[in-house]
Each structure stands twice: as structure tokens, then as C-alpha cells.
Amino acid sequence: MPILALRKVSKSFGALTVADAISFEVPQGQALGIIGPNGAGKSTLFNLITGNIAPDSGTVVLDGTDVTRLSPMQRCRMGVGRSFQIPQPFGKLTVFENLLVAGAFGQGKTEAEVTDSAAAILEQTGLLPKANRPAGGLSLLDRKRLELARAMATNPRLLLLDEIAGGLTDAECNSLVETIRGLHAAGTTIIWIEHVLHALNAVVERLLVLHFGRVIGIGAPAEIMTSREVQEIYLGVEI
Amino acid sequence: MANPVSYRVETRTRASGRAAIAAAALVVLAIGLPAFAGRSLLQDMFVILSMLTLAQCWNLLAGYAGLVSVGQQAFVGIGAYAMFAGVIFWGWDPVPAILLGGVAAAVLAIPTAFFAFRLAGAYFAIGTWVIAEVVRLSVAQWKSLGGGTGTSLPREATSDMMFVEPIASLFGLRDAAARDVLAYWLALALALGTIAGVYALLRSRQGLALAAVRDNRVAARAVGVDAQRMNWVVFVAAAAITGICGGLIYMQTARISPDAAFAVLDWTGYVIFIVVIGGIGTIEGPILGVIVFFALQRLLADYGSWYLLILGVIGIAVMLFAPRGLWGLIHDRTGIDLFPIRRRLIIKK
Ligand SMILES: Nc1ncnc2c1ncn2[C@@H]1O[C@H](COP(=O)(O)OP(=O)(O)OP(=O)(O)O)[C@@H](O)[C@H]1O
Ligand SMILES: [Mg+2]
């Protein structure tokens, strides 16, 4: 059984269709990359999966259960973790406390039970030196790190990452890829929206291309990247 | 992972340790106060402590849960009237009847929340005020509790009140003075209990969730926090304590009318002033705020209607120049937290 399945999911904002009968499945443990031009509807697709946006029609299925009408909170507790493209830190809480909330409520545990794992995630994502600083004061780059770290703290089975590699140095990008590979190796299913294609291709085993709310290609990265349609859309865009 | 690193979480600070000792001493002093204080001081302390309780409740709502209610007078009023109803209709002793006020306020909070939570921002504030007005107008129709003109507690109820007799003989006081001692002790217990309760909530797992919802509701839901449930718990709990406080205030005055018990200025306006000048979103703020408020009230007592105008000007000045209140200024200069809630991660190598 796939961990996630979308069946003919559609969503329009007024006249603008941002999800056009989207259907695909993600098998347990897979790392799926999502690419597509700006405004293609990638972040909206995440919001449909997490329940932040309700579809006009179609169903979202998690582990065989129809979750289309469940809230983001309920879906999180079923194992869906996410990062936001525009970072959404708990600004007055410290970096560590951001992870503490996510760990305690995402996993339904006590603060003491998630302290060590939260600290380990901070170490992994390079945020440990800033653990006790208010998250509202972080730089944009660190806020993006915090998005990943906080999503990891919920210990998700399905992790949705929305553009977390932009603006990193090569070394930082490599360590990010290392971290995500580690999660993948541990069995976490990952869906990653990313414009930094070399980072994406270092991790994912399958690629989905979104264009004007439609899935115009899904398959092995090598095939997808060389297909004519993708080449056309990305014409002029650095690959 | 060769080096064994372990982690520890700490909330206590050195200042908070000292503050706890000082607070314990203050509490002992406060409990013993009736042994050497006169009636007028006890009456002043009663006002300060009951306003402090209301301020802590409003601060919990607005400062932590982002629920800016201007209808808290509904819960003061309904609490007070429920206490009167218990005494007049069912012959309860006024002291336990105060608890009826808490129950009534909690019950009223449920439909209030049901309607008001559908409204956002300023509409929530207006909604709570409208509901409070509706409750006031309804209570004014209650003829057996005096309708629009109000009523008094029956003389036999106040003279036979629980605990008054032993207090009178302990301190060698007349009954009226002993009632002031009792009211003072109850207000002290309620204020301390409220502060302890709020602090315990903020230190708990739920407190962390509350802070997360306050900072970013969407993100809080994304990490599994039930934001709506947090709002319900806080709203109903704050209403219950406000209702108990209302019952206590009107046990002390022994006379009630709808206009007084549901006064928006007394039970919400001044309370907001206290929280805002003291520092919203902190436990220390309302404590500081109530002291400043009371001092101003004393200082400006002779200036009649100028009093409100000056209060307003001070409130606006604080909002403009020290948006986090007087405690915010002190905290920024000294870094002191008397009620620390920060979970600091300490690394032990
Ligand atoms: N809540 C909303 N209301 C109206 N329009 C919206 C809303 N959210 C997104 N849109 C529009 O839907 C389209 C798709 O947005 P979306 O954020 O999903 O794109 P994206 O593929 O993530 O783009 P990017 O690569 O820039 O992040 C855009 O044109 C956007 O302006
Ligand atoms: Mg996007």
C-alpha cells in the first residue's frame, strides 16, 4: 500500500487552476522530487497534502485512509511533517523550544522524552550553537534550517520539504543532502520541492514535474530531465 | 559520536531562585497581615488582590492565547449573581457560594466561546462585549434578585458567615472587621492560587503549545498542536476564575446591581490598563501594573473626571513608548525573570 495517494485532486483560486485533477502515488520509503516553474502550484500541492488547503474535488489518502477532511493537526499526528517555503518560526520561542513543541505534540510525548532527539537534530542541522536564541531573531538561512529541523522533530513517516536548499554554500548544501539522505536511509518517505536540481538529484529516486497545476511527467530522474516537454519548460533555466 | 554528550533542560535562573525565597517571605507576611494591619489597609489589599486576579486572567487570555476579550465583566457579573442566588434562593453560606460563581461563569463561557471564536480580531473583542451586555440586560430582568436596581445579601447570611466567628475571637475583633479579614484572606488565596496556576500552565507541555499558537497558529497546527482546544481550555478556565473573583468581590460588598456587577470600565477597562502598563504576556506585568494602578487611583482621587483622562494618557504613552510595559523595561535592563518559563538547553560534555 502506498503511504500517500492523490486521486484527481483539483483546486482553483478564482479563475486560476493551481491543481488540475492531480493523481499520483508515493510508495512507502520513496524519495520523490517535485520540480516546476514558479507558480506551477507546487507549494499548493503540499498544502493540499497537509490539509492547509481543502481541495475543490478529489481525495487525499494516507496509509489507505481518506484524510481529505482531516485537519493539518490530525494529519501531522498521522505522521506527516512539513517545512514551509516561507519560514514560519515560533518567533518568541527559542530554537530549541521550537523543536520541543514539534517533538512533544507531533509525537504525542512529554518534553523530557523528546529533549535528546531535539538536541540531536539541532546538532545535525547546525543549529546547536543557536539553540537558546529566540527564533524570531534568526537569519533567513537559519530560519530555513529551523524549518527542516522542526519538521524532523515531529519524527514524520512522510516528510514534505519545500525549497530548503536555496542560498546555501556548497559545503552547507552537501551537509543538507547528507542529512536528508540519512532520513531516507532510515525509512522516511520524502517529497522534496527544490529548484537546486543537483541537490535534489543527489537524493531522489523519482521526479514529478508540475506545470500550471498539471502533472506533466513522473518517473526516473534521468528520463524526466531529458524529456522534450521538461526541456521546453526549463528552456533558459539552468539545469 | 565518540564523545559522550548529554543534554539537560533548565528553566530556573539565579534571580528566580532568590525571587522564590523573597516570595515565600512575602506570602508569610501577607498571611499574617491581619494581625497588625487596620481595616482600611485590609480593604485596600482586598481591592488590589481581586484586581490582580482579574488581571492575571485577562493576561492569560490576551497575552498568551491572543484572545482580546472586552467582555470579562460578563463573568464577574454572572459569578456575583450566582453567589447571590445561592445565598438567597438556596440558603447557602456566602463563602461556599462563591464557588457557584465559578461554575456559573464556566457554564456561560461555553456558549460565549462558541459564538465569539467564530469572530476574528476586533470582531472577537466586540463580540465578547455584546454578549456581556446581553447577559447584563437579561440579569436586570431577574425580579427576584432585585431586577435593574439590585439587592443586598440577607443580614442573617452575612452575620452567620463561615469562619467569621473564629476569626473574630482569634484577633479579638467585631464581626464586621472579622469579615474584612476573611475577605482579605480569600482574595489572597485566590490571587496566589491564580498566579501559581498560570505559572504551572506555562511551565507545562500545554504552556509550550499555547506559546506556539500565539506565535504562529498555522505552524502550530502543522506540528500537531490542537490550537482550537487550547483556546477553549484557556477561555473557560479564565472565565471560571473571573467568576469566582466576581463572587468574592460581591460577598465583600454584600450589595449588587446589574450596572455595577457588569461594569465594563471596572472589570475590563481597568484590568486592561493594569495589564498593558505592567507588561502583557508576563506574570510579573500584572503584579507591577496593579500596584501602579492603585497608586495612581489614590494620587488622582481628588481630580474627579480628570482621573480617567490621565489614566488614558498614561496608558497610551506606555503603549507607544514601552509596548511591553513597565516590566518589559525592567526585564530589558536587567534580564531578570521572576517566573522563568524558558527551557534552556544545557550541554554537558
Ligand atoms: N491562497 C491563495 N489565494 C490565491 N492565489 C494563490 C493562493 N496561494 C497560491 N496562489 C497562486 O497560485 C499559484 C501557485 O502558487 P504556488 O505557491 O503553489 O506555486 P509554486 O509552484 O510553489 O511556486 P514557487 O516556485 O514560486 O514557490 C500562484 O500563481 C499563486 O499566486
Ligand atoms: Mg512554492
Coordinates of C-alpha atoms and ligand atoms in Angstrom, one line a residue:
Chain A
M1 CA 0.0 0.0 0.0
P2 CA 1.4 3.4 -0.9
I3 CA 1.9 5.8 2.0
L4 CA 0.3 8.6 0.0
A5 CA -2.1 8.7 -2.8
L6 CA -3.8 11.6 -4.5
R7 CA -6.9 10.9 -6.6
K8 CA -8.0 13.5 -9.1
V9 CA -7.3 16.4 -6.7
S10 CA -8.3 19.8 -8.1
K11 CA -8.1 23.3 -6.7
S12 CA -8.8 26.7 -8.2
F13 CA -8.2 30.2 -6.8
G14 CA -10.9 32.0 -8.7
A15 CA -10.2 31.6 -12.4
L16 CA -6.7 30.3 -11.7
T17 CA -6.5 26.5 -11.6
V18 CA -3.5 25.5 -9.4
A19 CA -4.2 21.8 -9.1
D20 CA -5.8 20.1 -12.1
A21 CA -7.0 16.6 -11.4
I22 CA -3.7 15.6 -9.9
S23 CA -3.3 11.9 -9.3
F24 CA -0.1 10.0 -8.2
E25 CA 1.0 7.6 -5.5
V26 CA 4.1 7.5 -3.4
P27 CA 5.3 4.1 -2.2
Q28 CA 6.5 3.8 1.4
G29 CA 10.1 4.8 1.8
Q30 CA 10.5 6.6 -1.5
A31 CA 12.2 9.9 -2.1
L32 CA 10.2 11.9 -4.7
G33 CA 11.4 15.2 -6.1
I34 CA 9.0 17.8 -7.4
I35 CA 10.0 20.4 -9.9
G36 CA 8.2 23.0 -12.0
P37 CA 8.4 26.7 -12.8
N38 CA 7.4 29.4 -10.3
G39 CA 3.7 29.5 -9.7
A40 CA 3.2 25.9 -11.1
G41 CA 1.3 25.0 -7.9
K42 CA 4.0 23.1 -6.0
S43 CA 3.5 24.7 -2.6
T44 CA -0.2 24.5 -3.1
L45 CA 0.1 20.7 -3.7
F46 CA 1.9 20.5 -0.3
N47 CA -0.9 22.4 1.3
L48 CA -3.4 20.0 -0.2
I49 CA -1.5 17.1 1.2
T50 CA -1.2 18.6 4.7
G51 CA -4.7 19.9 4.9
N52 CA -3.9 23.6 5.0
I53 CA -6.0 24.0 1.8
A54 CA -9.1 21.9 1.1
P55 CA -9.4 20.6 -2.5
D56 CA -12.4 21.5 -4.6
S57 CA -12.7 17.9 -5.6
G58 CA -10.7 14.6 -5.3
T59 CA -9.3 12.7 -2.3
V60 CA -6.1 12.6 -0.4
V61 CA -5.3 9.1 1.0
L62 CA -2.7 8.5 3.7
D63 CA -1.9 4.8 4.5
G64 CA -5.1 3.8 2.9
T65 CA -7.2 6.2 4.9
D66 CA -9.1 9.0 3.2
V67 CA -7.8 12.1 5.1
T68 CA -9.4 14.7 2.7
R69 CA -11.5 16.2 5.5
L70 CA -8.9 15.9 8.4
S71 CA -7.2 19.0 9.8
P72 CA -3.4 19.7 9.5
M73 CA -3.1 18.8 13.1
Q74 CA -4.6 15.4 12.7
R75 CA -2.5 14.7 9.6
C76 CA 0.6 15.7 11.5
R77 CA -0.2 13.2 14.2
M78 CA -0.7 10.5 11.5
G79 CA 3.0 11.1 10.5
V80 CA 3.0 14.0 8.0
G81 CA 5.8 16.5 8.7
R82 CA 6.4 19.6 6.6
S83 CA 8.6 22.7 6.1
F84 CA 7.2 25.9 4.9
Q85 CA 8.7 27.6 1.9
I86 CA 8.4 31.0 3.7
P87 CA 9.7 30.1 7.1
Q88 CA 7.1 30.1 9.9
P89 CA 9.1 30.0 13.2
F90 CA 7.6 30.4 16.6
G91 CA 9.3 33.7 16.9
K92 CA 9.3 34.3 20.6
L93 CA 10.3 30.8 21.5
T94 CA 13.9 29.7 21.3
V95 CA 15.2 27.5 18.5
F96 CA 15.3 24.6 21.0
E97 CA 11.7 25.3 22.2
N98 CA 10.5 25.3 18.6
L99 CA 11.7 21.7 18.3
L100 CA 10.4 20.8 21.7
V101 CA 6.8 21.8 20.7
A102 CA 7.1 19.9 17.5
G103 CA 8.5 16.8 19.2
A104 CA 6.1 16.8 22.1
F105 CA 2.9 17.4 20.1
G106 CA 3.9 15.8 16.8
Q107 CA 4.8 12.6 18.5
G108 CA 2.4 12.8 21.5
K109 CA 5.3 12.6 24.0
T110 CA 6.5 14.5 27.1
E111 CA 9.1 17.3 26.8
A112 CA 11.6 15.1 28.6
E113 CA 11.1 12.2 26.2
V114 CA 11.9 14.4 23.2
T115 CA 14.8 16.5 24.6
D116 CA 17.6 14.3 23.5
S117 CA 16.3 13.8 20.0
A118 CA 15.6 17.5 19.6
A119 CA 19.2 18.3 20.6
A120 CA 20.5 15.7 18.2
I121 CA 18.5 17.3 15.4
L122 CA 19.9 20.7 16.3
E123 CA 23.4 19.2 16.1
Q124 CA 22.6 17.6 12.7
T125 CA 21.2 20.8 11.2
G126 CA 24.0 23.0 12.5
L127 CA 21.6 25.0 14.9
L128 CA 23.0 23.7 18.2
P129 CA 25.1 26.9 18.8
K130 CA 21.9 28.9 18.5
A131 CA 19.7 26.6 20.5
N132 CA 18.8 29.1 23.2
R133 CA 18.2 32.1 20.9
P134 CA 14.7 33.4 20.1
A135 CA 13.8 32.0 16.7
G136 CA 12.5 35.4 15.6
G137 CA 16.0 36.8 15.5
L138 CA 17.5 34.2 13.1
S139 CA 18.8 35.0 9.7
L140 CA 16.8 33.7 6.7
L141 CA 19.2 30.9 6.2
D142 CA 18.9 29.7 9.8
R143 CA 15.1 30.1 9.6
K144 CA 15.2 27.6 6.7
R145 CA 17.4 25.3 8.7
L146 CA 14.9 25.6 11.5
E147 CA 12.0 24.7 9.1
L148 CA 13.8 21.4 8.3
A149 CA 14.8 20.8 12.0
R150 CA 11.3 21.4 13.3
A151 CA 9.7 19.1 10.7
M152 CA 12.2 16.4 11.6
A153 CA 11.4 16.8 15.3
T154 CA 7.9 15.6 14.7
N155 CA 9.5 12.3 13.6
P156 CA 7.4 12.1 10.4
R157 CA 7.0 9.0 8.3
L158 CA 6.2 11.3 5.4
L159 CA 8.3 14.4 5.2
L160 CA 7.5 17.3 2.9
L161 CA 10.3 19.8 2.2
D162 CA 9.6 23.0 0.3
E163 CA 12.7 24.7 -1.2
I164 CA 15.2 24.4 1.6
A165 CA 18.5 24.3 -0.4
G166 CA 18.4 27.8 -1.9
G167 CA 21.2 30.2 -0.8
L168 CA 23.4 27.6 0.8
T169 CA 27.1 27.3 0.2
D170 CA 28.4 24.1 -1.5
A171 CA 29.6 22.8 1.9
E172 CA 26.3 23.6 3.5
C173 CA 24.4 22.1 0.6
N174 CA 26.4 18.9 0.9
S175 CA 25.7 18.5 4.6
L176 CA 22.0 19.2 3.9
V177 CA 22.0 16.4 1.3
E178 CA 23.7 14.2 3.8
T179 CA 21.0 14.9 6.4
I180 CA 18.2 14.1 4.0
R181 CA 19.9 11.0 2.8
G182 CA 20.2 9.9 6.3
L183 CA 16.5 10.3 6.9
H184 CA 15.7 8.5 3.7
A185 CA 18.0 5.6 4.6
A186 CA 16.2 5.4 8.0
G187 CA 13.0 4.7 6.1
T188 CA 11.3 8.1 6.0
T189 CA 9.3 8.8 2.9
I190 CA 10.3 12.2 1.4
I191 CA 8.7 14.6 -1.0
W192 CA 11.1 17.4 -1.8
I193 CA 10.2 20.6 -3.9
E194 CA 13.5 22.1 -5.0
H195 CA 15.0 24.4 -7.6
V196 CA 18.5 23.4 -6.7
L197 CA 18.5 20.4 -9.0
H198 CA 21.9 18.9 -8.2
A199 CA 20.9 18.7 -4.6
L200 CA 17.6 17.1 -5.5
N201 CA 19.1 14.6 -7.9
A202 CA 21.6 13.5 -5.2
V203 CA 18.7 12.3 -3.1
V204 CA 15.5 11.4 -5.1
E205 CA 14.8 8.3 -7.0
R206 CA 11.7 9.6 -8.7
L207 CA 10.8 13.0 -10.1
L208 CA 7.4 14.7 -10.7
V209 CA 7.1 17.7 -12.9
L210 CA 4.2 20.2 -12.3
H211 CA 3.2 22.8 -14.8
F212 CA 0.1 25.0 -14.5
G213 CA -1.3 22.7 -11.9
R214 CA -0.9 19.6 -14.0
V215 CA 1.4 16.6 -13.6
I216 CA 3.2 16.6 -17.0
G217 CA 5.7 13.9 -16.1
I218 CA 6.6 11.4 -13.4
G219 CA 9.3 8.8 -13.4
A220 CA 13.1 8.2 -13.1
P221 CA 15.0 11.5 -12.9
A222 CA 17.2 10.7 -15.8
E223 CA 14.2 10.1 -18.1
I224 CA 12.3 13.1 -16.9
M225 CA 15.2 15.5 -17.2
T226 CA 15.8 14.5 -20.8
S227 CA 12.1 14.5 -21.9
R228 CA 11.2 17.1 -24.5
E229 CA 8.4 18.7 -22.5
V230 CA 10.6 19.3 -19.5
Q231 CA 13.4 20.7 -21.7
E232 CA 11.0 23.1 -23.2
I233 CA 9.6 24.3 -19.9
Y234 CA 13.1 24.7 -18.5
L235 CA 14.4 26.3 -21.6
G236 CA 16.6 29.1 -20.4
V237 CA 16.5 27.8 -16.9
E238 CA 19.8 26.4 -15.7
I239 CA 19.8 22.6 -15.3
Chain B
M1 CA 29.5 10.1 18.2
A2 CA 32.7 9.2 20.1
N3 CA 32.4 11.9 22.8
P4 CA 29.6 11.2 25.2
V5 CA 27.5 14.4 25.1
S6 CA 24.4 14.7 27.2
Y7 CA 21.8 17.3 27.4
R8 CA 19.8 18.8 30.2
V9 CA 17.0 21.4 30.2
E10 CA 16.9 24.1 32.7
T11 CA 14.3 26.8 33.4
R12 CA 15.4 28.1 36.8
T13 CA 17.6 31.2 36.9
R14 CA 19.6 32.6 39.8
A15 CA 17.2 35.6 40.1
S16 CA 14.2 33.3 40.1
G17 CA 15.7 31.3 43.0
R18 CA 16.1 34.4 45.0
A19 CA 12.7 35.6 44.0
A20 CA 11.1 32.4 45.2
I21 CA 12.7 32.9 48.7
A22 CA 11.5 36.5 48.7
A23 CA 8.1 35.5 47.5
A24 CA 7.8 32.9 50.3
A25 CA 8.6 35.5 52.8
L26 CA 6.1 37.9 51.3
V27 CA 3.4 35.3 51.4
V28 CA 4.0 34.6 55.1
L29 CA 3.9 38.3 55.8
A30 CA 0.7 38.7 53.7
I31 CA -1.0 35.8 55.6
G32 CA 0.0 37.4 58.9
L33 CA -1.0 40.9 57.9
P34 CA -4.4 41.0 59.7
A35 CA -2.5 40.6 63.0
F36 CA -1.1 44.1 62.8
A37 CA -3.0 45.9 59.9
G38 CA -6.0 48.1 60.3
R39 CA -9.3 47.6 58.5
S40 CA -8.7 50.2 55.8
L41 CA -5.4 48.6 54.8
L42 CA -7.1 45.2 54.6
Q43 CA -9.8 46.7 52.4
D44 CA -7.2 48.3 50.1
M45 CA -5.4 45.0 49.9
F46 CA -8.7 43.3 49.0
V47 CA -9.2 45.6 46.1
I48 CA -5.6 45.1 44.9
L49 CA -5.7 41.4 45.2
S50 CA -9.0 40.9 43.4
M51 CA -7.9 43.3 40.6
L52 CA -4.7 41.3 40.4
T53 CA -6.7 38.1 40.0
L54 CA -8.8 39.6 37.2
A55 CA -5.6 41.0 35.6
Q56 CA -3.9 37.6 35.6
C57 CA -7.0 36.1 33.9
W58 CA -7.2 38.7 31.2
N59 CA -3.4 38.5 30.7
L60 CA -3.7 34.7 30.2
L61 CA -6.4 35.3 27.6
A62 CA -4.9 38.2 25.7
G63 CA -1.3 37.9 26.4
Y64 CA -0.9 34.2 25.9
A65 CA -3.8 33.0 23.9
G66 CA -4.3 36.1 21.8
L67 CA -8.0 36.3 22.9
V68 CA -8.6 40.0 23.4
S69 CA -11.8 40.0 25.3
V70 CA -13.6 43.2 26.4
G71 CA -16.4 41.2 27.9
Q72 CA -14.9 39.8 31.1
Q73 CA -17.4 41.8 33.1
A74 CA -19.9 39.2 32.0
F75 CA -18.1 36.6 34.1
V76 CA -17.6 38.9 37.1
G77 CA -21.3 39.7 37.0
I78 CA -22.6 36.2 36.5
G79 CA -20.3 35.0 39.2
A80 CA -21.5 37.6 41.6
Y81 CA -25.2 36.9 40.8
A82 CA -24.7 33.2 41.1
M83 CA -23.3 33.7 44.5
F84 CA -26.3 35.8 45.5
A85 CA -28.7 33.3 44.0
G86 CA -27.0 30.5 46.1
V87 CA -27.4 32.5 49.3
I88 CA -30.9 34.0 48.7
F89 CA -32.7 31.0 47.0
W90 CA -31.0 28.0 48.5
G91 CA -29.8 29.4 51.8
W92 CA -26.1 28.6 51.1
D93 CA -23.4 30.2 53.2
P94 CA -21.8 33.0 51.1
V95 CA -18.3 31.5 51.3
P96 CA -19.0 28.2 49.5
A97 CA -21.5 30.1 47.3
I98 CA -18.5 31.9 45.8
L99 CA -17.6 28.7 44.1
L100 CA -21.1 28.7 42.5
G101 CA -19.9 31.9 40.8
G102 CA -17.0 30.0 39.2
V103 CA -19.4 27.2 37.9
A104 CA -21.9 29.7 36.5
A105 CA -19.1 31.7 34.7
A106 CA -17.6 28.5 33.2
V107 CA -21.1 27.5 32.0
L108 CA -21.7 30.9 30.5
A109 CA -18.2 30.7 28.9
I110 CA -19.2 27.8 26.7
P111 CA -21.8 29.4 24.5
T112 CA -19.8 32.7 24.6
A113 CA -16.8 30.9 23.2
F114 CA -19.0 29.1 20.7
F115 CA -20.1 32.4 19.2
A116 CA -17.0 34.6 19.8
F117 CA -14.5 32.0 18.4
R118 CA -16.2 32.4 15.1
L119 CA -15.1 36.0 15.1
A120 CA -11.5 37.2 14.4
G121 CA -9.5 40.1 15.8
A122 CA -11.5 43.2 16.6
Y123 CA -14.8 41.4 15.9
F124 CA -13.9 38.9 18.7
A125 CA -13.4 41.8 21.1
I126 CA -16.7 43.5 20.1
G127 CA -18.5 40.1 20.2
T128 CA -17.5 39.5 23.8
W129 CA -18.6 42.9 24.8
V130 CA -22.0 42.5 23.1
I131 CA -22.5 39.2 24.8
A132 CA -21.7 40.8 28.2
E133 CA -24.3 43.5 27.5
V134 CA -26.9 40.8 26.6
V135 CA -26.2 39.0 29.9
R136 CA -26.4 42.3 31.9
L137 CA -29.8 43.1 30.3
S138 CA -31.1 39.6 31.0
V139 CA -30.0 39.6 34.6
A140 CA -31.7 43.0 35.0
Q141 CA -34.9 41.3 34.2
W142 CA -34.4 38.9 37.2
K143 CA -37.0 40.4 39.6
S144 CA -36.3 38.0 42.5
L145 CA -32.7 39.3 42.5
G146 CA -33.8 42.9 42.5
G147 CA -34.1 43.5 38.8
G148 CA -32.4 46.6 37.5
T149 CA -31.9 48.2 40.9
G150 CA -30.2 45.2 42.5
T151 CA -30.4 43.7 46.0
S152 CA -28.4 43.0 49.2
L153 CA -27.2 39.9 50.9
P154 CA -29.7 39.0 53.7
R155 CA -28.4 40.2 57.1
E156 CA -28.5 36.7 58.7
A157 CA -26.4 35.3 55.8
T158 CA -23.6 37.9 56.4
S159 CA -23.8 37.7 60.2
D160 CA -23.6 33.9 60.4
M161 CA -20.9 33.6 57.7
M162 CA -18.5 30.7 57.9
F163 CA -15.1 31.4 59.6
V164 CA -16.2 34.8 60.8
E165 CA -16.7 33.7 64.4
P166 CA -13.3 32.0 64.9
I167 CA -11.5 34.9 63.2
A168 CA -13.3 37.4 65.5
S169 CA -12.2 35.5 68.6
L170 CA -8.7 34.9 67.2
F171 CA -7.9 38.6 66.7
G172 CA -10.5 40.0 69.2
L173 CA -12.4 41.8 66.5
R174 CA -16.0 42.7 65.9
D175 CA -17.9 40.7 63.3
A176 CA -17.7 43.4 60.6
A177 CA -13.9 43.7 61.0
A178 CA -13.6 39.9 61.0
R179 CA -15.5 39.7 57.7
D180 CA -12.9 42.0 56.2
V181 CA -10.1 39.7 57.4
L182 CA -11.9 36.7 55.9
A183 CA -12.4 38.5 52.6
Y184 CA -8.8 39.6 52.5
W185 CA -7.6 36.0 53.1
L186 CA -9.9 34.6 50.5
A187 CA -8.7 37.3 48.0
L188 CA -5.1 36.5 48.9
A189 CA -5.6 32.8 48.4
L190 CA -7.4 33.4 45.1
A191 CA -4.7 35.7 43.7
L192 CA -1.8 33.4 44.8
G193 CA -3.7 30.3 43.5
T194 CA -4.3 32.1 40.2
I195 CA -0.6 33.1 39.8
A196 CA 0.5 29.6 40.8
G197 CA -2.0 28.0 38.3
V198 CA -1.0 30.3 35.4
Y199 CA 2.7 29.7 36.1
A200 CA 2.2 25.9 36.3
L201 CA 0.3 26.0 33.0
L202 CA 3.0 28.0 31.3
R203 CA 5.7 25.6 32.6
S204 CA 3.8 22.6 31.3
R205 CA 3.6 21.0 27.9
Q206 CA 0.3 22.8 27.3
G207 CA 2.0 26.1 28.0
L208 CA 4.5 25.4 25.3
A209 CA 1.6 24.7 22.9
L210 CA 0.0 27.9 24.0
A211 CA 3.1 29.9 23.2
A212 CA 3.4 28.2 19.8
V213 CA -0.2 29.0 18.9
R214 CA 0.4 32.6 20.0
D215 CA 3.5 32.9 17.8
N216 CA 2.2 31.1 14.7
R217 CA -1.1 29.4 14.5
V218 CA -0.6 27.7 11.1
A219 CA 2.8 26.3 12.1
A220 CA 1.5 25.2 15.5
R221 CA -1.2 23.1 13.7
A222 CA 1.4 21.7 11.4
V223 CA 3.4 20.3 14.3
G224 CA 0.3 18.6 15.8
V225 CA -0.9 21.3 18.3
D226 CA -4.7 21.5 18.7
A227 CA -4.9 25.3 18.6
Q228 CA -8.7 25.4 19.0
R229 CA -8.6 23.2 22.0
M230 CA -6.0 25.4 23.7
N231 CA -8.3 28.4 23.2
W232 CA -11.2 26.7 24.7
V233 CA -9.3 25.5 27.8
V234 CA -7.9 28.9 28.4
F235 CA -11.1 30.8 27.8
V236 CA -13.2 28.6 30.1
A237 CA -10.6 28.5 32.8
A238 CA -10.1 32.3 32.8
A239 CA -13.9 32.7 32.9
A240 CA -14.2 30.3 35.9
I241 CA -11.6 32.2 37.9
T242 CA -13.0 35.5 36.9
G243 CA -16.5 34.3 38.1
I244 CA -15.1 33.2 41.5
C245 CA -13.4 36.6 41.8
G246 CA -16.8 38.2 41.0
G247 CA -18.5 36.2 43.7
L248 CA -15.8 37.1 46.2
I249 CA -15.9 40.9 45.4
Y250 CA -19.7 40.9 45.9
M251 CA -19.5 38.8 49.0
Q252 CA -17.4 41.6 50.4
T253 CA -19.7 44.5 49.3
A254 CA -22.8 42.4 50.2
R255 CA -24.8 44.6 47.7
I256 CA -25.2 44.0 44.0
S257 CA -26.8 45.7 41.0
P258 CA -26.5 44.8 37.3
D259 CA -24.9 48.1 36.4
A260 CA -22.1 47.6 39.0
A261 CA -21.6 43.9 38.6
F262 CA -21.4 44.1 34.8
A263 CA -19.5 47.4 34.6
V264 CA -17.2 47.3 31.6
L265 CA -14.9 50.0 32.9
D266 CA -14.4 48.4 36.4
W267 CA -13.9 44.8 35.4
T268 CA -12.4 45.0 32.0
G269 CA -11.2 48.6 31.3
Y270 CA -9.1 49.0 34.4
V271 CA -8.0 45.4 34.1
I272 CA -6.7 46.0 30.6
F273 CA -5.0 49.2 31.8
I274 CA -3.2 47.2 34.6
V275 CA -2.0 44.5 32.2
V276 CA -0.9 46.9 29.5
I277 CA 1.1 49.3 31.7
G278 CA 2.6 46.4 33.7
G279 CA 3.5 44.3 30.7
I280 CA 1.3 42.0 28.7
G281 CA 2.3 38.4 28.3
T282 CA 4.2 38.1 31.5
I283 CA 3.2 37.1 35.1
E284 CA 5.2 39.9 36.6
G285 CA 3.5 42.6 34.5
P286 CA 0.0 42.5 36.1
I287 CA 1.6 42.4 39.6
L288 CA 3.5 45.5 38.8
G289 CA 0.6 47.0 37.0
V290 CA -1.9 46.6 39.8
I291 CA 0.5 48.4 42.2
V292 CA 0.9 51.3 39.8
F293 CA -2.9 51.4 39.1
F294 CA -3.7 51.6 42.8
A295 CA -1.1 54.3 43.5
L296 CA -2.5 56.4 40.6
Q297 CA -6.0 55.9 41.8
R298 CA -5.0 57.2 45.2
L299 CA -3.0 60.0 43.8
L300 CA -5.7 61.2 41.4
A301 CA -8.7 60.5 43.7
D302 CA -9.3 64.3 44.1
Y303 CA -9.3 65.1 40.4
G304 CA -12.7 63.7 39.5
S305 CA -13.2 63.1 35.8
W306 CA -9.6 64.1 35.1
Y307 CA -8.7 60.8 36.7
L308 CA -9.9 58.8 33.7
L309 CA -8.3 61.2 31.3
I310 CA -5.0 60.9 33.0
L311 CA -5.2 57.1 33.2
G312 CA -5.9 57.1 29.4
V313 CA -3.0 59.3 28.6
I314 CA -0.6 57.2 30.7
G315 CA -2.0 54.0 29.1
I316 CA -1.4 55.4 25.6
A317 CA 2.1 56.7 26.5
V318 CA 3.1 53.3 27.8
M319 CA 1.7 51.6 24.7
L320 CA 3.7 53.9 22.4
F321 CA 7.0 54.1 24.2
A322 CA 7.1 50.8 26.1
P323 CA 4.8 48.4 24.3
R324 CA 5.9 45.6 26.6
G325 CA 5.0 47.6 29.7
L326 CA 7.0 48.6 32.7
W327 CA 8.1 45.0 33.4
G328 CA 9.3 44.9 29.8
L329 CA 11.6 47.9 30.5
I330 CA 12.9 46.3 33.7
H331 CA 13.4 43.0 32.0
D332 CA 15.3 44.5 29.2
R333 CA 17.6 46.4 31.5
T334 CA 18.3 43.6 34.0
G335 CA 17.4 40.4 32.2
I336 CA 15.5 39.3 35.3
D337 CA 12.7 36.7 35.1
L338 CA 10.9 36.2 38.4
F339 CA 8.7 33.5 36.8
P340 CA 11.0 31.9 34.2
I341 CA 9.5 29.7 31.6
R342 CA 12.3 29.5 29.0
R343 CA 13.5 25.9 28.5
R344 CA 17.3 26.4 28.1
L345 CA 19.2 23.6 26.6
I346 CA 22.4 22.9 28.6
I347 CA 25.1 20.7 27.1
K348 CA 27.1 18.6 29.5
K349 CA 30.4 17.4 28.0
Ligands
LIG1 N1 -4.2 31.4 -1.1 C1 -4.1 31.8 -2.4 N2 -5.0 32.6 -3.0 C2 -4.9 32.9 -4.3 N3 -3.9 32.5 -5.1 C3 -3.0 31.7 -4.6 C4 -3.0 31.3 -3.2 N4 -2.0 30.5 -3.0 C5 -1.3 30.5 -4.1 N5 -1.9 31.2 -5.1 C6 -1.5 31.3 -6.5 O1 -1.4 30.0 -7.0 C7 -0.3 29.9 -7.9 C8 0.5 28.7 -7.4 O2 1.1 29.0 -6.2 P1 2.2 28.1 -5.5 O3 2.7 28.8 -4.3 O4 1.6 26.8 -5.3 O5 3.3 28.0 -6.6 P2 4.8 27.3 -6.5 O6 4.8 26.2 -7.6 O7 5.0 26.8 -5.2 O8 5.7 28.5 -6.9 P3 7.2 28.9 -6.4 O9 8.2 28.0 -7.1 O10 7.3 30.3 -6.7 O11 7.2 28.6 -4.9 C9 0.4 31.2 -7.9 O12 0.0 31.9 -9.0 C10 -0.1 31.9 -6.6 O13 -0.1 33.2 -6.8
MG2 MG 6.3 27.3 -3.7

